[in-house]
XYZ file of C-alpha atoms in Angstrom:
520
model
C -17.709 6.308 1.001
C -16.831 2.761 0.714
C -13.498 1.979 2.256
C -10.950 0.959 -0.328
C -8.374 -1.413 0.795
C -4.423 -1.111 -0.447
C -3.069 -4.394 -1.512
C 0.225 -3.441 -0.842
C -0.166 -3.669 3.015
C -2.203 -7.190 2.996
C 0.756 -9.552 2.867
C -0.682 -12.696 3.814
C 1.494 -12.682 6.877
C -0.757 -11.321 9.349
C -1.569 -7.529 10.536
C 0.954 -4.842 10.283
C 0.697 -2.527 13.345
C 0.708 1.223 12.438
C -0.011 2.660 15.765
C 0.106 1.527 19.802
C -2.085 3.544 21.977
C -0.330 5.383 24.656
C -0.954 3.818 27.940
C -2.537 0.691 26.237
C -1.724 -2.871 27.405
C -0.020 -2.800 23.820
C 2.434 -0.290 25.080
C 2.985 -2.085 28.456
C 4.076 -4.960 26.779
C 6.546 -2.843 24.042
C 4.196 -3.954 21.206
C 5.686 -1.729 18.898
C 4.621 -0.405 15.275
C 6.109 -2.688 12.472
C 5.457 -5.865 14.442
C 3.124 -8.231 12.925
C 0.318 -9.999 14.595
C 0.316 -13.397 12.929
C -1.786 -15.678 15.496
C -3.904 -15.432 18.761
C -3.924 -18.425 20.910
C -2.239 -20.379 17.607
C -5.172 -19.306 15.631
C -3.821 -17.748 12.438
C -5.683 -14.157 11.965
C -6.995 -13.613 8.432
C -8.441 -10.095 9.710
C -8.984 -7.764 11.880
C -12.083 -9.482 12.523
C -10.198 -12.755 13.874
C -8.701 -10.558 15.799
C -11.452 -8.686 18.080
C -13.085 -12.062 18.034
C -10.219 -13.693 19.883
C -9.755 -10.915 21.830
C -12.659 -11.626 23.684
C -10.781 -14.021 25.895
C -9.193 -12.732 29.421
C -6.218 -14.953 28.682
C -4.535 -15.057 25.268
C -1.277 -15.878 23.466
C -0.137 -13.664 20.629
C 2.794 -14.396 18.363
C 4.149 -11.719 16.660
C 6.760 -11.247 14.181
C 9.314 -8.448 14.613
C 12.037 -7.908 11.649
C 11.055 -11.567 10.666
C 12.082 -13.061 14.122
C 8.721 -14.807 16.013
C 8.015 -13.391 19.615
C 5.227 -14.380 21.892
C 3.180 -12.457 24.498
C 1.306 -14.351 27.267
C -1.443 -12.064 28.428
C -4.147 -11.448 31.092
C -6.336 -8.885 30.571
C -10.114 -7.527 30.473
C -12.278 -9.375 27.928
C -13.202 -5.719 26.169
C -9.695 -4.708 25.855
C -8.058 -5.218 22.482
C -4.712 -4.210 23.568
C -4.878 -0.705 21.776
C -3.297 -1.874 18.563
C -4.156 -0.479 14.858
C -3.125 -2.076 11.688
C -2.271 -0.596 8.330
C -5.202 -2.654 6.758
C -8.215 -4.886 8.087
C -7.797 -7.801 6.042
C -4.796 -9.651 6.429
C -5.235 -12.698 4.279
C -6.133 -11.732 0.679
C -9.058 -9.797 -0.623
C -12.142 -10.846 -1.945
C -12.613 -10.063 -5.416
C -15.550 -9.380 -7.497
C -16.676 -12.137 -9.965
C -19.258 -10.521 -11.934
C -19.249 -8.134 -14.682
C -22.043 -5.855 -14.102
C -22.524 -3.409 -17.171
C -22.616 -0.443 -15.488
C -19.464 -1.071 -12.867
C -18.045 1.993 -13.171
C -14.629 0.273 -12.930
C -15.075 -0.515 -16.605
C -15.654 3.093 -17.358
C -12.134 4.194 -16.273
C -9.621 5.649 -18.228
C -6.326 3.680 -18.145
C -3.312 5.263 -16.178
C -4.791 5.849 -12.919
C -3.131 4.374 -9.784
C -4.210 0.339 -9.812
C -5.862 0.543 -6.634
C -8.967 2.231 -8.304
C -9.503 -0.448 -10.841
C -10.132 -2.912 -7.528
C -13.425 -4.621 -7.933
C -13.530 -5.526 -3.846
C -16.494 -7.986 -3.075
C -15.849 -8.815 -0.040
C -18.585 -9.754 2.644
C -15.902 -8.758 5.727
C -15.591 -5.066 4.188
C -19.400 -5.294 4.142
C -19.666 -5.963 7.813
C -16.693 -3.679 8.668
C -17.991 -0.388 6.522
C -20.679 -0.949 4.608
C -19.582 -1.687 1.399
C -21.949 -3.568 -0.958
C -21.389 -6.965 -1.757
C -23.245 -9.203 -4.385
C -22.797 -12.564 -2.114
C -22.119 -13.916 -5.581
C -18.213 -15.048 -4.506
C -19.439 -16.602 -1.104
C -18.386 -19.990 -0.348
C -19.353 -22.681 2.217
C -16.675 -21.891 4.705
C -17.339 -18.216 4.305
C -21.110 -18.837 5.230
C -19.893 -20.726 7.971
C -18.104 -18.181 9.188
C -20.451 -15.469 8.618
C -22.729 -17.395 11.001
C -20.005 -18.037 13.511
C -18.819 -14.467 13.931
C -22.214 -13.123 13.459
C -21.394 -10.786 11.019
C -24.340 -8.066 10.855
C -25.719 -5.806 9.265
C -24.185 -6.966 5.946
C -25.028 -4.638 2.988
C -26.150 -6.581 -0.483
C -26.484 -5.488 -3.864
C -29.570 -6.876 -5.345
C -30.184 -5.068 -8.267
C -32.821 -7.395 -9.643
C -34.884 -10.405 -7.870
C -35.700 -11.890 -10.969
C -32.963 -14.338 -11.735
C -32.552 -13.687 -15.681
C -32.805 -10.021 -15.027
C -30.188 -9.966 -12.095
C -27.986 -12.338 -14.180
C -28.208 -9.653 -17.161
C -27.357 -7.123 -14.251
C -24.362 -9.350 -12.768
C -22.955 -9.704 -16.516
C -23.014 -13.679 -15.722
C -25.415 -16.736 -15.976
C -24.773 -18.432 -12.409
C -25.562 -15.346 -10.289
C -27.340 -17.428 -7.533
C -30.403 -16.610 -6.238
C -30.168 -13.637 -4.100
C -33.655 -14.698 -2.330
C -32.470 -17.572 -1.074
C -29.031 -16.234 0.325
C -30.793 -13.544 2.346
C -33.009 -15.960 3.457
C -30.504 -18.303 4.642
C -28.140 -15.086 6.120
C -31.979 -14.303 8.130
C -31.727 -17.980 9.165
C -28.292 -17.387 11.052
C -29.587 -14.194 12.762
C -27.915 -11.490 10.084
C -29.735 -8.406 9.316
C -29.500 -7.008 5.582
C -29.437 -3.637 3.739
C -30.066 -3.746 0.214
C -29.434 -1.425 -2.733
C -30.831 -1.595 -6.514
C -28.818 0.213 -8.909
C -31.488 1.166 -11.389
C -31.559 1.495 -15.055
C -33.922 3.351 -17.004
C -35.616 0.470 -19.156
C -34.211 -2.344 -17.802
C -34.580 -3.097 -14.032
C -37.124 0.356 -12.835
C -41.012 -0.079 -13.553
C -42.558 -3.563 -13.372
C -39.167 -5.133 -12.749
C -38.664 -2.665 -9.960
C -41.971 -3.410 -8.013
C -41.516 -6.848 -8.158
C -37.882 -6.819 -6.440
C -39.319 -4.163 -3.454
C -42.015 -6.993 -3.121
C -39.686 -9.728 -2.745
C -37.454 -7.530 -0.247
C -40.409 -6.340 1.613
C -41.838 -9.811 2.467
C -38.082 -10.904 3.758
C -38.413 -7.757 6.966
C -37.214 -7.687 9.274
C -34.091 -9.683 7.599
C -34.247 -6.892 4.916
C -33.893 -3.814 7.013
C -33.647 -1.417 3.803
C -34.138 -0.940 0.341
C -32.292 1.725 -1.290
C -32.684 2.845 -5.162
C -29.758 4.582 -6.706
C -29.708 5.868 -10.306
C -27.078 4.224 -12.768
C -24.156 6.255 -13.510
C -22.420 6.111 -16.730
C -18.904 7.975 -18.081
C -18.140 9.294 -21.520
C -15.323 6.614 -21.448
C -17.654 3.681 -22.070
C -17.188 1.921 -25.148
C -14.088 3.868 -25.820
C -15.948 7.042 -25.743
C -18.643 5.930 -28.375
C -22.715 6.325 -27.102
C -24.083 3.503 -25.095
C -25.732 1.147 -27.394
C -26.855 -2.235 -25.213
C -26.319 -4.305 -22.175
C -24.363 -7.075 -24.595
C -22.043 -4.429 -25.521
C -21.454 -3.311 -21.857
C -20.420 -6.694 -20.799
C -17.979 -7.113 -23.796
C -16.378 -3.884 -23.110
C -12.697 -3.702 -21.903
C -12.642 -7.323 -22.359
C -9.201 -7.020 -24.257
C -6.500 -8.867 -22.298
C -4.238 -5.612 -22.858
C -6.799 -3.551 -20.748
C -6.892 -6.492 -18.242
C -3.011 -7.391 -18.287
C -2.016 -3.740 -17.204
C -4.547 -3.283 -14.103
C -3.471 -6.703 -12.220
C -2.200 -6.644 -8.782
C -0.614 -9.516 -7.173
C -1.781 -10.975 -3.686
C -0.776 -13.907 -1.229
C -1.714 -17.439 -1.908
C -4.219 -18.368 1.178
C -4.729 -21.785 2.017
C -8.381 -21.672 3.978
C -7.595 -25.236 5.534
C -4.877 -24.209 7.451
C -5.768 -20.487 7.583
C -2.078 -19.569 6.434
C -0.617 -17.690 3.619
C 1.235 -20.298 1.513
C 4.840 -19.213 1.487
C 6.710 -17.464 -1.364
C 3.717 -17.650 -3.861
C 1.066 -15.278 -5.119
C -1.401 -15.247 -7.439
C -2.844 -13.032 -10.159
C -5.850 -11.608 -9.086
C -7.407 -10.596 -12.682
C -10.875 -11.034 -11.381
C -10.656 -8.449 -8.974
C -10.012 -5.967 -12.077
C -12.917 -6.051 -14.709
C -12.705 -9.824 -15.158
C -14.090 -11.192 -18.674
C -16.799 -13.842 -18.353
C -17.127 -16.625 -20.922
C -21.195 -15.490 -20.631
C -22.634 -13.191 -23.207
C -26.048 -12.752 -21.999
C -27.698 -10.251 -24.716
C -30.125 -7.647 -24.802
C -30.942 -4.700 -26.725
C -32.335 -2.621 -24.187
C -29.819 0.632 -24.015
C -27.774 1.567 -21.291
C -28.293 5.248 -20.197
C -28.615 7.601 -17.452
C -32.461 8.568 -16.070
C -33.808 11.921 -17.708
C -35.937 13.965 -15.140
C -39.326 12.943 -15.726
C -37.725 9.210 -15.565
C -36.691 10.116 -12.099
C -39.474 11.320 -11.205
C -41.594 7.983 -12.110
C -39.028 6.174 -9.875
C -39.542 8.481 -6.992
C -43.706 7.757 -7.919
C -43.275 3.811 -7.344
C -41.543 3.908 -4.127
C -42.907 6.531 -2.269
C -46.216 5.050 -2.146
C -44.217 1.826 -0.853
C -42.902 4.112 1.799
C -46.304 4.802 3.179
C -47.365 1.659 3.366
C -44.049 0.149 5.019
C -44.927 3.228 7.523
C -48.437 1.724 8.526
C -47.134 -1.291 8.773
C -43.643 -1.328 10.004
C -43.332 2.165 11.908
C -40.427 3.054 9.243
C -40.443 3.727 5.581
C -37.950 0.424 4.371
C -37.663 1.726 1.280
C -36.029 4.850 -0.327
C -35.136 6.632 -3.679
C -31.473 7.931 -2.974
C -31.383 12.023 -3.191
C -30.098 11.807 -6.842
C -33.242 10.782 -7.761
C -34.798 13.552 -6.231
C -32.237 16.232 -7.567
C -32.509 14.897 -10.856
C -36.091 15.268 -10.634
C -35.729 18.444 -9.341
C -38.131 17.873 -6.116
C -37.741 18.791 -2.609
C -36.168 15.882 -0.817
C -37.986 14.630 1.933
C -38.099 15.557 5.675
C -35.707 14.388 8.718
C -38.149 11.841 9.720
C -38.653 10.034 6.523
C -35.127 8.918 6.862
C -35.611 8.074 10.565
C -33.364 5.116 11.307
C -31.926 4.251 8.195
C -28.490 3.488 7.854
C -27.529 4.092 3.947
C -26.504 8.018 4.439
C -23.181 6.988 3.037
C -24.978 5.487 -0.482
C -26.409 8.910 -0.756
C -29.986 8.296 0.978
C -30.645 11.067 3.197
C -27.598 12.914 3.085
C -28.853 16.007 1.241
C -31.756 16.192 3.925
C -28.933 15.522 6.741
C -26.682 18.312 4.895
C -29.696 21.055 5.121
C -30.960 19.970 8.561
C -27.284 20.556 10.051
C -27.021 23.599 7.985
C -30.367 25.045 9.744
C -28.088 24.581 12.927
C -24.829 25.418 11.859
C -25.497 28.777 10.092
C -25.981 30.422 13.562
C -22.681 30.147 14.462
C -21.607 31.664 11.326
C -19.062 34.893 12.381
C -20.837 38.591 12.538
C -18.048 40.209 10.278
C -14.939 39.726 8.526
C -11.898 41.441 10.056
C -10.342 41.989 6.731
C -11.828 41.925 3.275
C -11.943 37.909 2.332
C -12.789 36.030 -0.950
C -14.078 32.724 -0.406
C -14.472 29.748 -3.351
C -16.903 27.149 -2.314
C -16.429 23.939 -5.173
C -19.069 21.344 -5.910
C -20.411 19.491 -8.534
C -23.279 19.824 -10.853
C -25.776 17.813 -8.905
C -25.914 19.844 -5.809
C -25.813 22.995 -7.032
C -29.218 23.916 -5.865
C -28.510 22.752 -2.408
C -25.202 24.680 -2.050
C -26.624 28.044 -3.726
C -28.634 28.958 -1.022
C -25.557 28.014 1.832
C -23.060 30.232 -0.161
C -24.981 32.889 -0.758
C -25.908 33.157 3.110
C -21.806 33.118 3.968
C -21.839 36.123 1.268
C -23.660 38.169 3.526
C -21.436 38.425 6.063
C -20.048 41.564 6.245
C -16.208 41.743 4.617
C -16.765 38.354 3.013
C -17.084 37.844 -0.911
C -18.565 34.068 -1.500
C -18.675 32.462 -4.441
C -20.108 29.191 -5.649
C -18.052 27.201 -7.989
C -20.062 24.784 -9.821
C -17.103 22.448 -11.654
C -18.253 20.616 -14.977
C -16.998 16.985 -14.928
C -14.892 17.346 -18.302
C -12.933 14.187 -17.354
C -15.693 11.713 -17.222
C -18.014 13.173 -19.102
C -21.222 15.901 -18.007
C -23.494 13.057 -17.196
C -21.206 12.513 -14.190
C -22.509 14.996 -11.772
C -21.792 14.033 -8.347
C -19.278 15.902 -6.318
C -17.029 12.590 -5.230
C -16.239 12.154 -8.803
C -14.413 15.231 -9.204
C -11.060 15.218 -10.338
C -8.243 17.824 -9.416
C -7.599 18.085 -13.166
C -11.055 19.747 -13.516
C -11.138 21.602 -10.690
C -7.818 23.233 -11.169
C -8.936 24.340 -15.013
C -12.273 25.631 -13.971
C -11.088 27.224 -10.444
C -7.814 28.645 -11.313
C -9.149 31.908 -14.118
C -11.228 32.936 -11.187
C -7.638 34.132 -9.664
C -6.379 33.320 -6.061
C -8.891 33.218 -3.209
C -8.363 33.545 0.636
C -9.954 30.225 0.861
C -11.218 27.375 -1.502
C -13.164 24.617 0.215
C -13.283 21.404 -1.487
C -16.033 18.557 -0.927
C -14.061 16.052 1.283
C -15.596 13.328 -0.829
C -13.451 14.015 -4.133
C -10.583 12.685 -1.911
C -9.904 9.140 -0.359
C -10.935 7.289 2.681
C -7.810 9.159 4.022
C -8.216 12.391 2.805
C -5.177 12.459 1.037
C -5.365 11.830 -2.607
C -8.161 12.763 -5.433
C -9.409 9.742 -8.030
C -6.786 11.552 -10.334
C -3.746 10.785 -7.438
C -3.273 14.548 -6.492
C -2.898 15.685 -2.928
C -4.469 18.610 -1.398
C -0.907 20.391 -1.281
C -0.621 19.893 -4.965
C -4.085 21.585 -5.746
C -3.483 24.578 -3.561
C -0.116 25.514 -4.998
C -1.730 25.048 -8.793
C -4.626 27.172 -7.855
C -2.042 29.807 -5.373
C -5.109 29.617 -2.577
C -5.202 27.999 0.894
C -7.434 24.803 0.683
C -10.197 23.709 2.867
C -11.954 20.178 2.730
C -15.937 19.997 4.163
C -18.373 17.090 4.052
C -20.641 19.012 6.726
C -21.975 22.229 7.173
C -20.145 22.853 10.782
C -16.686 21.999 9.099
C -17.652 24.912 6.619
C -18.686 27.006 9.227
C -15.448 26.559 11.304
C -13.378 27.366 7.901
C -15.051 30.303 7.371
C -14.719 31.242 11.068
C -10.572 30.650 10.770
C -10.978 32.948 7.305
C -12.570 35.774 8.955
C -10.506 35.846 11.845
C -7.548 35.478 9.619
C -5.087 38.544 9.354
C -4.964 40.353 5.990
C -2.544 37.841 4.760
C -3.873 34.743 3.146
C -4.479 32.340 6.210
C -2.433 28.968 6.760
C -3.259 25.876 4.520
C -6.613 24.436 6.115
C -7.128 20.873 5.763
C -10.591 19.177 7.007
C -9.597 16.388 9.555
C -13.457 15.250 9.233
C -13.667 11.647 9.066
C -14.549 9.886 5.439
């Protein structure tokens, strides 16, 4: 799950402290929640990376604002002591937003009316380093390249889509898409490793285009550490609800000033030379919210989702590469995402195929990980329930075959009636099948008719990074109230098993609301 920043917390004046670790150096110095860390050793801090980099010194001077009043702390410490501060956001200057116009960009397929952060197109290399967010490298300035080298921000995660310059321009929706191969080579010269992905569109960058792209990226190993292929996803809101027709139309979608003007934020202006925010000034970040492009790249190749046989062809193209790279490199290097296997109705590969892979959060190897973890976790299921209990497990349509066997096994526990509810994505359209894009509205509409349950387990991925809100801005508590049932959230099999164990130990009355504290 990619990290999604909250622009309201990015002030341009420093890092806002939200937690002070008990017993830490910061607590001993009386640093407090609400303090704003502005500079270390006289150097303005742009983000948590700068802060960590500066904290490697054993003697530091930290400038702080408290209630807008400046304070200075002279500190002697160990080199690995970060003072014990937690900040509201990792970025303190401003978010680097996306200057591309990808025809398949999910944000151009969102209806109006959601909270503004959901329309935010980040393309910030720092979030790539910190959280594995994928970036295109098209918005990097020379000072960014210098910083990546100076602070060795490795690894980075790069959306390539195609190595052919024209095809990549089409897929990024702009003519000045740059030379991604040259960019990756430059990263390699700096000692930066790269994980790459293709969002694959049938009839566009699959087939020979995909084959050529793999060959070119593989030639850059060991700089390129992995290559993942992910199928394109389209919602019913693309083209105002009309059927997709062409890449040209996709590039032009949502270009009206009305759409853009209702989905913009204001960010602090930042002077890179002085590394300081410009007091009292801000600039609209329209480029971050599905910006318009003057470049109208034309192709009449339809933009659509994969059919089962097409997904199978992608797998058949990539798996021989895996075998080749196992022989040459000792691991597979190239990976179809789990969604390709599920679309093609093929069994996902064994765990050793994904050995050492760092793209689990991109949906590559996640199903295999889940199945293997389930084979361990199922042995910890309770032998019986103290009282009759009803359990409903909710998921999206894509992973129904995976979870069906899990819920059937839970249902064999004496005293537990377990049901798998596969929720159809009516909000975004039936072509959207992943659990991470389920809305609370669809869950409530389709689960409520089943009647109250002693526990409803929802997929953790349908909530935000902190597990507090769904994509349609509903809280777990609100969903629980609407369903008249307690909730649990589960991401991993052991979390599901723990929820079942709590359920079976509970008295006859409904247990208290259970909320998983699993990390994103």
